[in-house]
């Protein structure tokens, strides 16, 4: 499974992106930057949960209520992004654990 | 009073549990309640991250209901585990605040 | 046996080929960065590729997405690709990089929202 298949297959992924595109511009910017951040950090929720689609749900609600995106999540976007993956393990964690289990010769 | 973020960090989850414990409610209403209480720096995004964690830790029951404006809203109610967690939060709070009061009064 | 042989000679081949197809669609700079990221991440993969696959996948997703946005490779990875890869794999300096990514996120948002406001 790949990141592009996050939401069960490419068609859903495209539908997901269409939802992102329907958001107001400020929301789109913040969504994209958060997604990019998650690609680097690599939380397991990216592929195993509904982290991104849940985020779009939340953004759609905020936009529908007529709020600006920073009004909704605060100025510290990174703190918000980290809050969403607070207890989540990352691919790097999993990798590091596998290294410890199989020590190098 | 501004910039309570750091100080509130450990307690905000308990506050949200308490609000949900009163009656089933949704993110925006919870945020407004906290703002009215005097925590002006708390934004919906912060509450959202807390709600997501409560949901993940199975402390709340979530129901989607249609709303007048825009997409359906997620409503949150405490389940048994959530009520237990809330009781634990208040017990911890009593302990910490009583210790800190004692410190302030110059006791040991 | 090299890591390359390990993964190309295994059931991971198909998954790996899909990566290369995606990489081939990248603009030259981003494709070059992909090659660099591969060679650096291989250093971590001397036993099995499987646990590195999601990390490769995330790196490729990042390249695809920033290429689509027209961002330069330097904007995305900075100067230190080696350090970047170590951080991706959770190695030394991962925390420093996480802080840097965090700052980058806020900076990008501020810049782009500023541009939006005119």
PDB file of C-alpha atoms in Angstrom:
ATOM      1  CA  UNK A   1       0.000   0.000   0.000  1.00  0.00           C
ATOM      2  CA  UNK A   2       1.241   3.440  -0.850  1.00  0.00           C
ATOM      3  CA  UNK A   3       0.653   6.930   0.380  1.00  0.00           C
ATOM      4  CA  UNK A   4      -1.303   7.604  -2.774  1.00  0.00           C
ATOM      5  CA  UNK A   5      -3.559   4.767  -1.736  1.00  0.00           C
ATOM      6  CA  UNK A   6      -4.069   6.212   1.702  1.00  0.00           C
ATOM      7  CA  UNK A   7      -7.792   6.292   1.464  1.00  0.00           C
ATOM      8  CA  UNK A   8      -8.358   2.848   0.032  1.00  0.00           C
ATOM      9  CA  UNK A   9      -7.310   3.200  -3.517  1.00  0.00           C
ATOM     10  CA  UNK A  10      -6.658   5.811  -6.086  1.00  0.00           C
ATOM     11  CA  UNK A  11     -10.226   6.661  -6.872  1.00  0.00           C
ATOM     12  CA  UNK A  12     -10.893   7.569  -3.264  1.00  0.00           C
ATOM     13  CA  UNK A  13      -7.635   9.477  -3.213  1.00  0.00           C
ATOM     14  CA  UNK A  14      -8.772  11.525  -6.205  1.00  0.00           C
ATOM     15  CA  UNK A  15     -12.143  12.121  -4.591  1.00  0.00           C
ATOM     16  CA  UNK A  16     -10.276  13.216  -1.490  1.00  0.00           C
ATOM     17  CA  UNK A  17      -8.198  15.696  -3.492  1.00  0.00           C
ATOM     18  CA  UNK A  18     -11.365  17.019  -5.124  1.00  0.00           C
ATOM     19  CA  UNK A  19     -12.720  17.763  -1.666  1.00  0.00           C
ATOM     20  CA  UNK A  20      -9.513  19.610  -0.825  1.00  0.00           C
ATOM     21  CA  UNK A  21      -9.820  21.641  -4.024  1.00  0.00           C
ATOM     22  CA  UNK A  22     -13.349  22.653  -3.071  1.00  0.00           C
ATOM     23  CA  UNK A  23     -12.094  24.296   0.149  1.00  0.00           C
ATOM     24  CA  UNK A  24     -11.466  28.067   0.311  1.00  0.00           C
ATOM     25  CA  UNK A  25      -7.899  29.059  -0.757  1.00  0.00           C
ATOM     26  CA  UNK A  26      -6.563  29.641   2.755  1.00  0.00           C
ATOM     27  CA  UNK A  27      -7.752  26.197   3.836  1.00  0.00           C
ATOM     28  CA  UNK A  28      -6.176  24.590   0.783  1.00  0.00           C
ATOM     29  CA  UNK A  29      -2.816  26.167   1.561  1.00  0.00           C
ATOM     30  CA  UNK A  30      -2.822  24.998   5.148  1.00  0.00           C
ATOM     31  CA  UNK A  31      -4.085  21.535   4.232  1.00  0.00           C
ATOM     32  CA  UNK A  32      -1.314  21.069   1.672  1.00  0.00           C
ATOM     33  CA  UNK A  33       1.422  22.206   4.011  1.00  0.00           C
ATOM     34  CA  UNK A  34       0.192  19.930   6.781  1.00  0.00           C
ATOM     35  CA  UNK A  35       0.024  16.978   4.402  1.00  0.00           C
ATOM     36  CA  UNK A  36       3.561  17.726   3.261  1.00  0.00           C
ATOM     37  CA  UNK A  37       4.705  17.828   6.874  1.00  0.00           C
ATOM     38  CA  UNK A  38       3.094  14.449   7.531  1.00  0.00           C
ATOM     39  CA  UNK A  39       4.831  12.947   4.496  1.00  0.00           C
ATOM     40  CA  UNK A  40       8.109  13.812   6.155  1.00  0.00           C
ATOM     41  CA  UNK A  41       7.223  12.824   9.687  1.00  0.00           C
ATOM     42  CA  UNK A  42       5.481   9.636   8.521  1.00  0.00           C
ATOM     43  CA  UNK A  43       2.818   8.924  11.164  1.00  0.00           C
ATOM     44  CA  UNK A  44       1.293   5.441  10.800  1.00  0.00           C
ATOM     45  CA  UNK A  45      -2.151   7.059  10.714  1.00  0.00           C
ATOM     46  CA  UNK A  46      -1.350   8.247   7.200  1.00  0.00           C
ATOM     47  CA  UNK A  47      -2.037   4.781   5.871  1.00  0.00           C
ATOM     48  CA  UNK A  48      -3.806   3.109   8.743  1.00  0.00           C
ATOM     49  CA  UNK A  49      -6.299   5.724   9.846  1.00  0.00           C
ATOM     50  CA  UNK A  50      -8.459   8.462   8.465  1.00  0.00           C
ATOM     51  CA  UNK A  51      -6.145  11.270   9.547  1.00  0.00           C
ATOM     52  CA  UNK A  52      -6.325  13.220   6.281  1.00  0.00           C
ATOM     53  CA  UNK A  53      -9.978  12.700   5.485  1.00  0.00           C
ATOM     54  CA  UNK A  54     -10.843  13.581   9.084  1.00  0.00           C
ATOM     55  CA  UNK A  55      -8.855  16.771   8.660  1.00  0.00           C
ATOM     56  CA  UNK A  56     -10.837  17.661   5.530  1.00  0.00           C
ATOM     57  CA  UNK A  57     -14.101  16.965   7.416  1.00  0.00           C
ATOM     58  CA  UNK A  58     -12.979  19.384  10.073  1.00  0.00           C
ATOM     59  CA  UNK A  59     -11.898  22.014   7.552  1.00  0.00           C
ATOM     60  CA  UNK A  60     -15.177  21.728   5.645  1.00  0.00           C
ATOM     61  CA  UNK A  61     -17.056  22.415   8.858  1.00  0.00           C
ATOM     62  CA  UNK A  62     -14.931  25.454   9.658  1.00  0.00           C
ATOM     63  CA  UNK A  63     -15.262  26.824   6.135  1.00  0.00           C
ATOM     64  CA  UNK A  64     -19.013  26.281   6.174  1.00  0.00           C
ATOM     65  CA  UNK A  65     -19.191  28.312   9.381  1.00  0.00           C
ATOM     66  CA  UNK A  66     -17.444  31.160   7.557  1.00  0.00           C
ATOM     67  CA  UNK A  67     -14.241  31.058   9.565  1.00  0.00           C
ATOM     68  CA  UNK A  68     -10.726  31.709   8.335  1.00  0.00           C
ATOM     69  CA  UNK A  69      -8.421  28.739   8.662  1.00  0.00           C
ATOM     70  CA  UNK A  70      -6.101  30.321  11.236  1.00  0.00           C
ATOM     71  CA  UNK A  71      -9.097  31.452  13.222  1.00  0.00           C
ATOM     72  CA  UNK A  72     -10.071  27.795  13.326  1.00  0.00           C
ATOM     73  CA  UNK A  73      -6.764  26.178  14.217  1.00  0.00           C
ATOM     74  CA  UNK A  74      -4.673  29.042  15.621  1.00  0.00           C
ATOM     75  CA  UNK A  75      -1.472  30.609  14.297  1.00  0.00           C
ATOM     76  CA  UNK A  76       0.778  27.754  15.271  1.00  0.00           C
ATOM     77  CA  UNK A  77      -0.131  25.357  12.483  1.00  0.00           C
ATOM     78  CA  UNK A  78       2.685  22.980  13.428  1.00  0.00           C
ATOM     79  CA  UNK A  79       1.374  22.675  16.978  1.00  0.00           C
ATOM     80  CA  UNK A  80      -2.028  21.788  15.565  1.00  0.00           C
ATOM     81  CA  UNK A  81      -0.506  19.282  13.132  1.00  0.00           C
ATOM     82  CA  UNK A  82       1.485  17.663  15.928  1.00  0.00           C
ATOM     83  CA  UNK A  83      -1.598  17.559  18.139  1.00  0.00           C
ATOM     84  CA  UNK A  84      -3.343  15.397  15.563  1.00  0.00           C
ATOM     85  CA  UNK A  85      -0.588  12.800  15.618  1.00  0.00           C
ATOM     86  CA  UNK A  86       0.382  13.148  19.255  1.00  0.00           C
ATOM     87  CA  UNK A  87       0.280   9.498  20.291  1.00  0.00           C
ATOM     88  CA  UNK A  88       0.964   8.138  16.860  1.00  0.00           C
ATOM     89  CA  UNK A  89       3.999   6.043  16.034  1.00  0.00           C
ATOM     90  CA  UNK A  90       5.873   6.883  12.858  1.00  0.00           C
ATOM     91  CA  UNK A  91       7.362   4.747  10.103  1.00  0.00           C
ATOM     92  CA  UNK A  92      10.723   5.824  11.429  1.00  0.00           C
ATOM     93  CA  UNK A  93       9.828   4.421  14.876  1.00  0.00           C
ATOM     94  CA  UNK A  94       8.801   1.117  13.322  1.00  0.00           C
ATOM     95  CA  UNK A  95      11.988   1.046  11.307  1.00  0.00           C
ATOM     96  CA  UNK A  96      14.138   1.798  14.345  1.00  0.00           C
ATOM     97  CA  UNK A  97      12.435  -0.956  16.317  1.00  0.00           C
ATOM     98  CA  UNK A  98      13.076  -3.468  13.545  1.00  0.00           C
ATOM     99  CA  UNK A  99      16.746  -2.475  13.541  1.00  0.00           C
ATOM    100  CA  UNK A 100      16.998  -3.101  17.264  1.00  0.00           C
ATOM    101  CA  UNK A 101      15.386  -6.516  16.911  1.00  0.00           C
ATOM    102  CA  UNK A 102      17.837  -7.584  14.257  1.00  0.00           C
ATOM    103  CA  UNK A 103      21.253  -6.350  15.281  1.00  0.00           C
ATOM    104  CA  UNK A 104      23.791  -5.929  12.512  1.00  0.00           C
ATOM    105  CA  UNK A 105      26.480  -8.524  12.156  1.00  0.00           C
TER     106      UNK A 105
ATOM    107  CA  UNK B   1      -4.819  36.620  31.009  1.00  0.00           C
ATOM    108  CA  UNK B   2      -2.918  35.628  27.914  1.00  0.00           C
ATOM    109  CA  UNK B   3      -0.642  32.824  26.902  1.00  0.00           C
ATOM    110  CA  UNK B   4      -1.929  30.116  29.177  1.00  0.00           C
ATOM    111  CA  UNK B   5      -1.187  27.514  26.503  1.00  0.00           C
ATOM    112  CA  UNK B   6       1.706  25.838  28.282  1.00  0.00           C
ATOM    113  CA  UNK B   7      -0.013  25.819  31.639  1.00  0.00           C
ATOM    114  CA  UNK B   8      -3.270  24.486  30.239  1.00  0.00           C
ATOM    115  CA  UNK B   9      -1.632  21.698  28.279  1.00  0.00           C
ATOM    116  CA  UNK B  10      -2.180  18.923  30.763  1.00  0.00           C
ATOM    117  CA  UNK B  11      -5.597  20.031  31.918  1.00  0.00           C
ATOM    118  CA  UNK B  12      -7.456  20.945  28.770  1.00  0.00           C
ATOM    119  CA  UNK B  13      -8.357  17.342  28.057  1.00  0.00           C
ATOM    120  CA  UNK B  14      -9.972  17.106  31.479  1.00  0.00           C
ATOM    121  CA  UNK B  15     -11.874  20.335  30.858  1.00  0.00           C
ATOM    122  CA  UNK B  16     -13.213  18.962  27.587  1.00  0.00           C
ATOM    123  CA  UNK B  17     -14.238  15.709  29.283  1.00  0.00           C
ATOM    124  CA  UNK B  18     -16.068  17.711  31.921  1.00  0.00           C
ATOM    125  CA  UNK B  19     -17.961  19.757  29.332  1.00  0.00           C
ATOM    126  CA  UNK B  20     -18.924  16.656  27.379  1.00  0.00           C
ATOM    127  CA  UNK B  21     -19.932  15.018  30.651  1.00  0.00           C
ATOM    128  CA  UNK B  22     -22.603  17.668  31.215  1.00  0.00           C
ATOM    129  CA  UNK B  23     -24.388  16.925  27.966  1.00  0.00           C
ATOM    130  CA  UNK B  24     -23.735  15.633  24.477  1.00  0.00           C
ATOM    131  CA  UNK B  25     -22.113  18.424  22.500  1.00  0.00           C
ATOM    132  CA  UNK B  26     -19.888  19.285  19.520  1.00  0.00           C
ATOM    133  CA  UNK B  27     -16.481  20.866  18.922  1.00  0.00           C
ATOM    134  CA  UNK B  28     -17.495  24.440  18.283  1.00  0.00           C
ATOM    135  CA  UNK B  29     -19.785  24.573  21.332  1.00  0.00           C
ATOM    136  CA  UNK B  30     -17.013  23.150  23.505  1.00  0.00           C
ATOM    137  CA  UNK B  31     -14.597  25.787  22.237  1.00  0.00           C
ATOM    138  CA  UNK B  32     -17.086  28.557  22.911  1.00  0.00           C
ATOM    139  CA  UNK B  33     -17.675  27.255  26.423  1.00  0.00           C
ATOM    140  CA  UNK B  34     -13.926  27.327  27.130  1.00  0.00           C
ATOM    141  CA  UNK B  35     -13.646  30.832  25.676  1.00  0.00           C
ATOM    142  CA  UNK B  36     -16.531  32.051  27.824  1.00  0.00           C
ATOM    143  CA  UNK B  37     -14.823  30.536  30.820  1.00  0.00           C
ATOM    144  CA  UNK B  38     -11.895  32.861  30.152  1.00  0.00           C
ATOM    145  CA  UNK B  39      -9.600  30.606  28.117  1.00  0.00           C
ATOM    146  CA  UNK B  40      -9.547  32.914  25.121  1.00  0.00           C
ATOM    147  CA  UNK B  41      -6.525  31.380  23.458  1.00  0.00           C
ATOM    148  CA  UNK B  42      -8.244  28.033  22.924  1.00  0.00           C
ATOM    149  CA  UNK B  43      -9.245  27.599  19.282  1.00  0.00           C
ATOM    150  CA  UNK B  44     -11.406  24.951  17.648  1.00  0.00           C
ATOM    151  CA  UNK B  45      -8.359  23.249  16.218  1.00  0.00           C
ATOM    152  CA  UNK B  46      -7.019  22.566  19.682  1.00  0.00           C
ATOM    153  CA  UNK B  47     -10.339  21.126  20.776  1.00  0.00           C
ATOM    154  CA  UNK B  48     -10.454  19.043  17.608  1.00  0.00           C
ATOM    155  CA  UNK B  49      -7.108  17.408  18.371  1.00  0.00           C
ATOM    156  CA  UNK B  50      -8.332  16.606  21.879  1.00  0.00           C
ATOM    157  CA  UNK B  51     -11.631  15.162  20.631  1.00  0.00           C
ATOM    158  CA  UNK B  52      -9.771  13.017  18.133  1.00  0.00           C
ATOM    159  CA  UNK B  53      -7.624  11.637  20.933  1.00  0.00           C
ATOM    160  CA  UNK B  54     -10.629  10.983  23.165  1.00  0.00           C
ATOM    161  CA  UNK B  55     -12.232   9.122  20.275  1.00  0.00           C
ATOM    162  CA  UNK B  56      -9.102   7.117  19.592  1.00  0.00           C
ATOM    163  CA  UNK B  57      -8.801   6.178  23.252  1.00  0.00           C
ATOM    164  CA  UNK B  58     -12.468   5.129  23.225  1.00  0.00           C
ATOM    165  CA  UNK B  59     -13.567   7.525  25.960  1.00  0.00           C
ATOM    166  CA  UNK B  60     -16.437   9.050  24.005  1.00  0.00           C
ATOM    167  CA  UNK B  61     -19.355   7.997  21.911  1.00  0.00           C
ATOM    168  CA  UNK B  62     -19.554   9.833  18.610  1.00  0.00           C
ATOM    169  CA  UNK B  63     -22.749  10.492  16.660  1.00  0.00           C
ATOM    170  CA  UNK B  64     -22.967  12.317  13.366  1.00  0.00           C
ATOM    171  CA  UNK B  65     -25.956  14.597  13.052  1.00  0.00           C
ATOM    172  CA  UNK B  66     -26.986  16.905  10.212  1.00  0.00           C
ATOM    173  CA  UNK B  67     -26.467  20.619  10.850  1.00  0.00           C
ATOM    174  CA  UNK B  68     -28.257  23.701   9.518  1.00  0.00           C
ATOM    175  CA  UNK B  69     -25.096  24.957   7.929  1.00  0.00           C
ATOM    176  CA  UNK B  70     -22.713  22.792   5.970  1.00  0.00           C
ATOM    177  CA  UNK B  71     -21.654  19.205   6.555  1.00  0.00           C
ATOM    178  CA  UNK B  72     -22.942  16.978   9.363  1.00  0.00           C
ATOM    179  CA  UNK B  73     -21.563  17.607  12.829  1.00  0.00           C
ATOM    180  CA  UNK B  74     -19.930  15.118  15.149  1.00  0.00           C
ATOM    181  CA  UNK B  75     -21.524  15.075  18.578  1.00  0.00           C
ATOM    182  CA  UNK B  76     -19.674  13.665  21.557  1.00  0.00           C
ATOM    183  CA  UNK B  77     -20.953  11.995  24.713  1.00  0.00           C
ATOM    184  CA  UNK B  78     -18.994  10.278  27.485  1.00  0.00           C
ATOM    185  CA  UNK B  79     -19.103   6.519  27.756  1.00  0.00           C
ATOM    186  CA  UNK B  80     -18.248   4.537  30.899  1.00  0.00           C
ATOM    187  CA  UNK B  81     -14.530   4.658  30.255  1.00  0.00           C
ATOM    188  CA  UNK B  82     -14.814   8.408  29.681  1.00  0.00           C
ATOM    189  CA  UNK B  83     -16.615   8.927  32.973  1.00  0.00           C
ATOM    190  CA  UNK B  84     -13.934   6.956  34.756  1.00  0.00           C
ATOM    191  CA  UNK B  85     -11.253   9.054  33.074  1.00  0.00           C
ATOM    192  CA  UNK B  86     -13.035  12.217  34.135  1.00  0.00           C
ATOM    193  CA  UNK B  87     -13.162  11.070  37.754  1.00  0.00           C
ATOM    194  CA  UNK B  88      -9.435  10.306  37.583  1.00  0.00           C
ATOM    195  CA  UNK B  89      -8.780  13.746  36.151  1.00  0.00           C
ATOM    196  CA  UNK B  90     -10.543  15.469  39.045  1.00  0.00           C
ATOM    197  CA  UNK B  91      -8.760  13.305  41.593  1.00  0.00           C
ATOM    198  CA  UNK B  92      -5.407  14.236  40.055  1.00  0.00           C
ATOM    199  CA  UNK B  93      -6.432  17.859  39.882  1.00  0.00           C
ATOM    200  CA  UNK B  94      -7.381  17.930  43.573  1.00  0.00           C
ATOM    201  CA  UNK B  95      -4.059  16.409  44.460  1.00  0.00           C
ATOM    202  CA  UNK B  96      -1.934  18.751  42.347  1.00  0.00           C
ATOM    203  CA  UNK B  97      -3.802  21.911  43.302  1.00  0.00           C
ATOM    204  CA  UNK B  98      -3.762  21.082  47.000  1.00  0.00           C
ATOM    205  CA  UNK B  99       0.000  20.447  46.842  1.00  0.00           C
ATOM    206  CA  UNK B 100       0.601  23.688  44.988  1.00  0.00           C
ATOM    207  CA  UNK B 101      -1.562  25.644  47.431  1.00  0.00           C
ATOM    208  CA  UNK B 102       0.437  24.189  50.256  1.00  0.00           C
ATOM    209  CA  UNK B 103       3.647  25.248  48.578  1.00  0.00           C
ATOM    210  CA  UNK B 104       2.318  28.750  48.156  1.00  0.00           C
ATOM    211  CA  UNK B 105       1.298  28.965  51.795  1.00  0.00           C
ATOM    212  CA  UNK B 106       4.831  28.070  52.773  1.00  0.00           C
ATOM    213  CA  UNK B 107       4.196  24.566  54.066  1.00  0.00           C
ATOM    214  CA  UNK B 108       6.404  21.628  53.317  1.00  0.00           C
TER     215      UNK B 108
ATOM    216  CA  UNK C   1      24.259  -9.195  -1.379  1.00  0.00           C
ATOM    217  CA  UNK C   2      23.516  -5.506  -1.683  1.00  0.00           C
ATOM    218  CA  UNK C   3      20.317  -3.947  -0.520  1.00  0.00           C
ATOM    219  CA  UNK C   4      19.453  -3.291  -4.120  1.00  0.00           C
ATOM    220  CA  UNK C   5      19.691  -7.002  -4.967  1.00  0.00           C
ATOM    221  CA  UNK C   6      17.847  -7.904  -1.817  1.00  0.00           C
ATOM    222  CA  UNK C   7      14.832  -5.880  -2.695  1.00  0.00           C
ATOM    223  CA  UNK C   8      14.863  -6.343  -6.463  1.00  0.00           C
ATOM    224  CA  UNK C   9      15.267 -10.048  -5.986  1.00  0.00           C
ATOM    225  CA  UNK C  10      12.333 -10.402  -3.650  1.00  0.00           C
ATOM    226  CA  UNK C  11       8.611 -10.064  -3.523  1.00  0.00           C
ATOM    227  CA  UNK C  12       9.145  -6.369  -3.028  1.00  0.00           C
ATOM    228  CA  UNK C  13      10.083  -6.054  -6.692  1.00  0.00           C
ATOM    229  CA  UNK C  14       6.642  -5.130  -7.839  1.00  0.00           C
ATOM    230  CA  UNK C  15       6.212  -2.477  -5.208  1.00  0.00           C
ATOM    231  CA  UNK C  16       9.643  -1.164  -6.020  1.00  0.00           C
ATOM    232  CA  UNK C  17       8.917  -1.012  -9.745  1.00  0.00           C
ATOM    233  CA  UNK C  18       5.822   1.043  -9.000  1.00  0.00           C
ATOM    234  CA  UNK C  19       8.052   3.513  -7.154  1.00  0.00           C
ATOM    235  CA  UNK C  20      10.339   3.810 -10.159  1.00  0.00           C
ATOM    236  CA  UNK C  21       7.397   4.407 -12.483  1.00  0.00           C
ATOM    237  CA  UNK C  22       6.261   7.235 -10.233  1.00  0.00           C
ATOM    238  CA  UNK C  23       9.820   8.607 -10.006  1.00  0.00           C
ATOM    239  CA  UNK C  24      10.166   8.592 -13.803  1.00  0.00           C
ATOM    240  CA  UNK C  25       7.273  11.025 -14.006  1.00  0.00           C
ATOM    241  CA  UNK C  26       9.084  13.588 -11.830  1.00  0.00           C
ATOM    242  CA  UNK C  27      10.846  16.654 -13.273  1.00  0.00           C
ATOM    243  CA  UNK C  28      14.664  16.241 -13.597  1.00  0.00           C
ATOM    244  CA  UNK C  29      15.663  17.993 -10.363  1.00  0.00           C
ATOM    245  CA  UNK C  30      13.201  16.032  -8.319  1.00  0.00           C
ATOM    246  CA  UNK C  31      14.225  12.807 -10.018  1.00  0.00           C
ATOM    247  CA  UNK C  32      17.849  13.517  -9.190  1.00  0.00           C
ATOM    248  CA  UNK C  33      16.868  14.103  -5.574  1.00  0.00           C
ATOM    249  CA  UNK C  34      15.039  10.766  -5.589  1.00  0.00           C
ATOM    250  CA  UNK C  35      18.242   9.036  -6.722  1.00  0.00           C
ATOM    251  CA  UNK C  36      20.143  10.728  -3.915  1.00  0.00           C
ATOM    252  CA  UNK C  37      17.532   9.850  -1.330  1.00  0.00           C
ATOM    253  CA  UNK C  38      17.631   6.237  -2.492  1.00  0.00           C
ATOM    254  CA  UNK C  39      21.372   5.955  -2.177  1.00  0.00           C
ATOM    255  CA  UNK C  40      21.319   7.505   1.288  1.00  0.00           C
ATOM    256  CA  UNK C  41      18.433   5.433   2.569  1.00  0.00           C
ATOM    257  CA  UNK C  42      20.071   2.253   1.274  1.00  0.00           C
ATOM    258  CA  UNK C  43      22.665   2.755   3.977  1.00  0.00           C
ATOM    259  CA  UNK C  44      19.962   1.910   6.468  1.00  0.00           C
ATOM    260  CA  UNK C  45      18.689  -1.126   4.635  1.00  0.00           C
ATOM    261  CA  UNK C  46      21.294  -3.814   4.927  1.00  0.00           C
ATOM    262  CA  UNK C  47      18.923  -6.536   6.120  1.00  0.00           C
ATOM    263  CA  UNK C  48      15.492  -6.096   4.656  1.00  0.00           C
ATOM    264  CA  UNK C  49      13.819  -3.501   2.554  1.00  0.00           C
ATOM    265  CA  UNK C  50      10.320  -4.065   3.789  1.00  0.00           C
ATOM    266  CA  UNK C  51      10.391  -1.771   6.773  1.00  0.00           C
ATOM    267  CA  UNK C  52      11.898   0.982   4.672  1.00  0.00           C
ATOM    268  CA  UNK C  53       9.215   0.869   1.993  1.00  0.00           C
ATOM    269  CA  UNK C  54       6.783   3.257   3.714  1.00  0.00           C
ATOM    270  CA  UNK C  55       9.651   5.663   4.278  1.00  0.00           C
ATOM    271  CA  UNK C  56      10.595   5.554   0.587  1.00  0.00           C
ATOM    272  CA  UNK C  57       6.937   5.972  -0.212  1.00  0.00           C
ATOM    273  CA  UNK C  58       6.611   9.044   1.973  1.00  0.00           C
ATOM    274  CA  UNK C  59       9.731  10.608   0.442  1.00  0.00           C
ATOM    275  CA  UNK C  60       8.444   9.957  -3.071  1.00  0.00           C
ATOM    276  CA  UNK C  61       5.024  11.346  -2.182  1.00  0.00           C
ATOM    277  CA  UNK C  62       6.703  14.480  -0.904  1.00  0.00           C
ATOM    278  CA  UNK C  63       8.684  14.881  -4.139  1.00  0.00           C
ATOM    279  CA  UNK C  64       5.604  14.320  -6.309  1.00  0.00           C
ATOM    280  CA  UNK C  65       3.566  16.760  -4.390  1.00  0.00           C
ATOM    281  CA  UNK C  66       6.140  19.529  -4.287  1.00  0.00           C
ATOM    282  CA  UNK C  67       6.896  19.024  -7.990  1.00  0.00           C
ATOM    283  CA  UNK C  68       3.213  19.499  -8.742  1.00  0.00           C
ATOM    284  CA  UNK C  69       3.359  22.700  -6.717  1.00  0.00           C
ATOM    285  CA  UNK C  70       6.388  23.945  -8.639  1.00  0.00           C
ATOM    286  CA  UNK C  71       8.563  24.094  -5.531  1.00  0.00           C
ATOM    287  CA  UNK C  72      12.310  23.821  -6.013  1.00  0.00           C
ATOM    288  CA  UNK C  73      14.108  20.848  -4.580  1.00  0.00           C
ATOM    289  CA  UNK C  74      16.114  23.111  -2.350  1.00  0.00           C
ATOM    290  CA  UNK C  75      12.931  24.492  -0.806  1.00  0.00           C
ATOM    291  CA  UNK C  76      11.866  20.979   0.007  1.00  0.00           C
ATOM    292  CA  UNK C  77      14.999  19.252   1.215  1.00  0.00           C
ATOM    293  CA  UNK C  78      17.415  22.013   2.108  1.00  0.00           C
ATOM    294  CA  UNK C  79      21.164  21.493   1.775  1.00  0.00           C
ATOM    295  CA  UNK C  80      21.554  18.384   3.817  1.00  0.00           C
ATOM    296  CA  UNK C  81      20.003  15.454   1.975  1.00  0.00           C
ATOM    297  CA  UNK C  82      22.013  12.998   4.035  1.00  0.00           C
ATOM    298  CA  UNK C  83      20.657  14.463   7.261  1.00  0.00           C
ATOM    299  CA  UNK C  84      17.205  14.578   5.790  1.00  0.00           C
ATOM    300  CA  UNK C  85      17.349  10.852   5.028  1.00  0.00           C
ATOM    301  CA  UNK C  86      18.677  10.018   8.482  1.00  0.00           C
ATOM    302  CA  UNK C  87      15.744  11.943   9.907  1.00  0.00           C
ATOM    303  CA  UNK C  88      13.280  10.117   7.649  1.00  0.00           C
ATOM    304  CA  UNK C  89      14.574   6.838   9.001  1.00  0.00           C
ATOM    305  CA  UNK C  90      14.450   8.143  12.565  1.00  0.00           C
ATOM    306  CA  UNK C  91      18.207   8.113  12.930  1.00  0.00           C
ATOM    307  CA  UNK C  92      20.531  10.634  14.460  1.00  0.00           C
ATOM    308  CA  UNK C  93      19.317  14.208  14.330  1.00  0.00           C
ATOM    309  CA  UNK C  94      15.719  13.183  13.700  1.00  0.00           C
ATOM    310  CA  UNK C  95      14.492  15.493  16.406  1.00  0.00           C
ATOM    311  CA  UNK C  96      16.382  18.494  15.070  1.00  0.00           C
ATOM    312  CA  UNK C  97      14.914  17.845  11.666  1.00  0.00           C
ATOM    313  CA  UNK C  98      11.434  17.507  13.045  1.00  0.00           C
ATOM    314  CA  UNK C  99      11.870  20.955  14.619  1.00  0.00           C
ATOM    315  CA  UNK C 100      13.087  22.281  11.313  1.00  0.00           C
ATOM    316  CA  UNK C 101      10.118  20.779   9.459  1.00  0.00           C
ATOM    317  CA  UNK C 102       7.811  22.273  12.024  1.00  0.00           C
ATOM    318  CA  UNK C 103       9.306  25.734  11.535  1.00  0.00           C
ATOM    319  CA  UNK C 104       9.183  25.229   7.781  1.00  0.00           C
ATOM    320  CA  UNK C 105       5.492  24.376   7.964  1.00  0.00           C
ATOM    321  CA  UNK C 106       4.648  27.563   9.831  1.00  0.00           C
ATOM    322  CA  UNK C 107       6.887  29.656   7.613  1.00  0.00           C
ATOM    323  CA  UNK C 108       5.346  28.295   4.406  1.00  0.00           C
ATOM    324  CA  UNK C 109       1.840  28.839   5.688  1.00  0.00           C
ATOM    325  CA  UNK C 110       2.602  32.414   6.749  1.00  0.00           C
ATOM    326  CA  UNK C 111       4.235  33.198   3.402  1.00  0.00           C
ATOM    327  CA  UNK C 112       1.490  31.690   1.269  1.00  0.00           C
ATOM    328  CA  UNK C 113      -1.360  33.134   3.283  1.00  0.00           C
ATOM    329  CA  UNK C 114       0.392  36.498   3.116  1.00  0.00           C
ATOM    330  CA  UNK C 115       0.560  36.247  -0.643  1.00  0.00           C
ATOM    331  CA  UNK C 116      -3.118  35.339  -0.709  1.00  0.00           C
ATOM    332  CA  UNK C 117      -4.066  38.416   1.294  1.00  0.00           C
ATOM    333  CA  UNK C 118      -2.244  40.566  -1.280  1.00  0.00           C
TER     334      UNK C 118
END
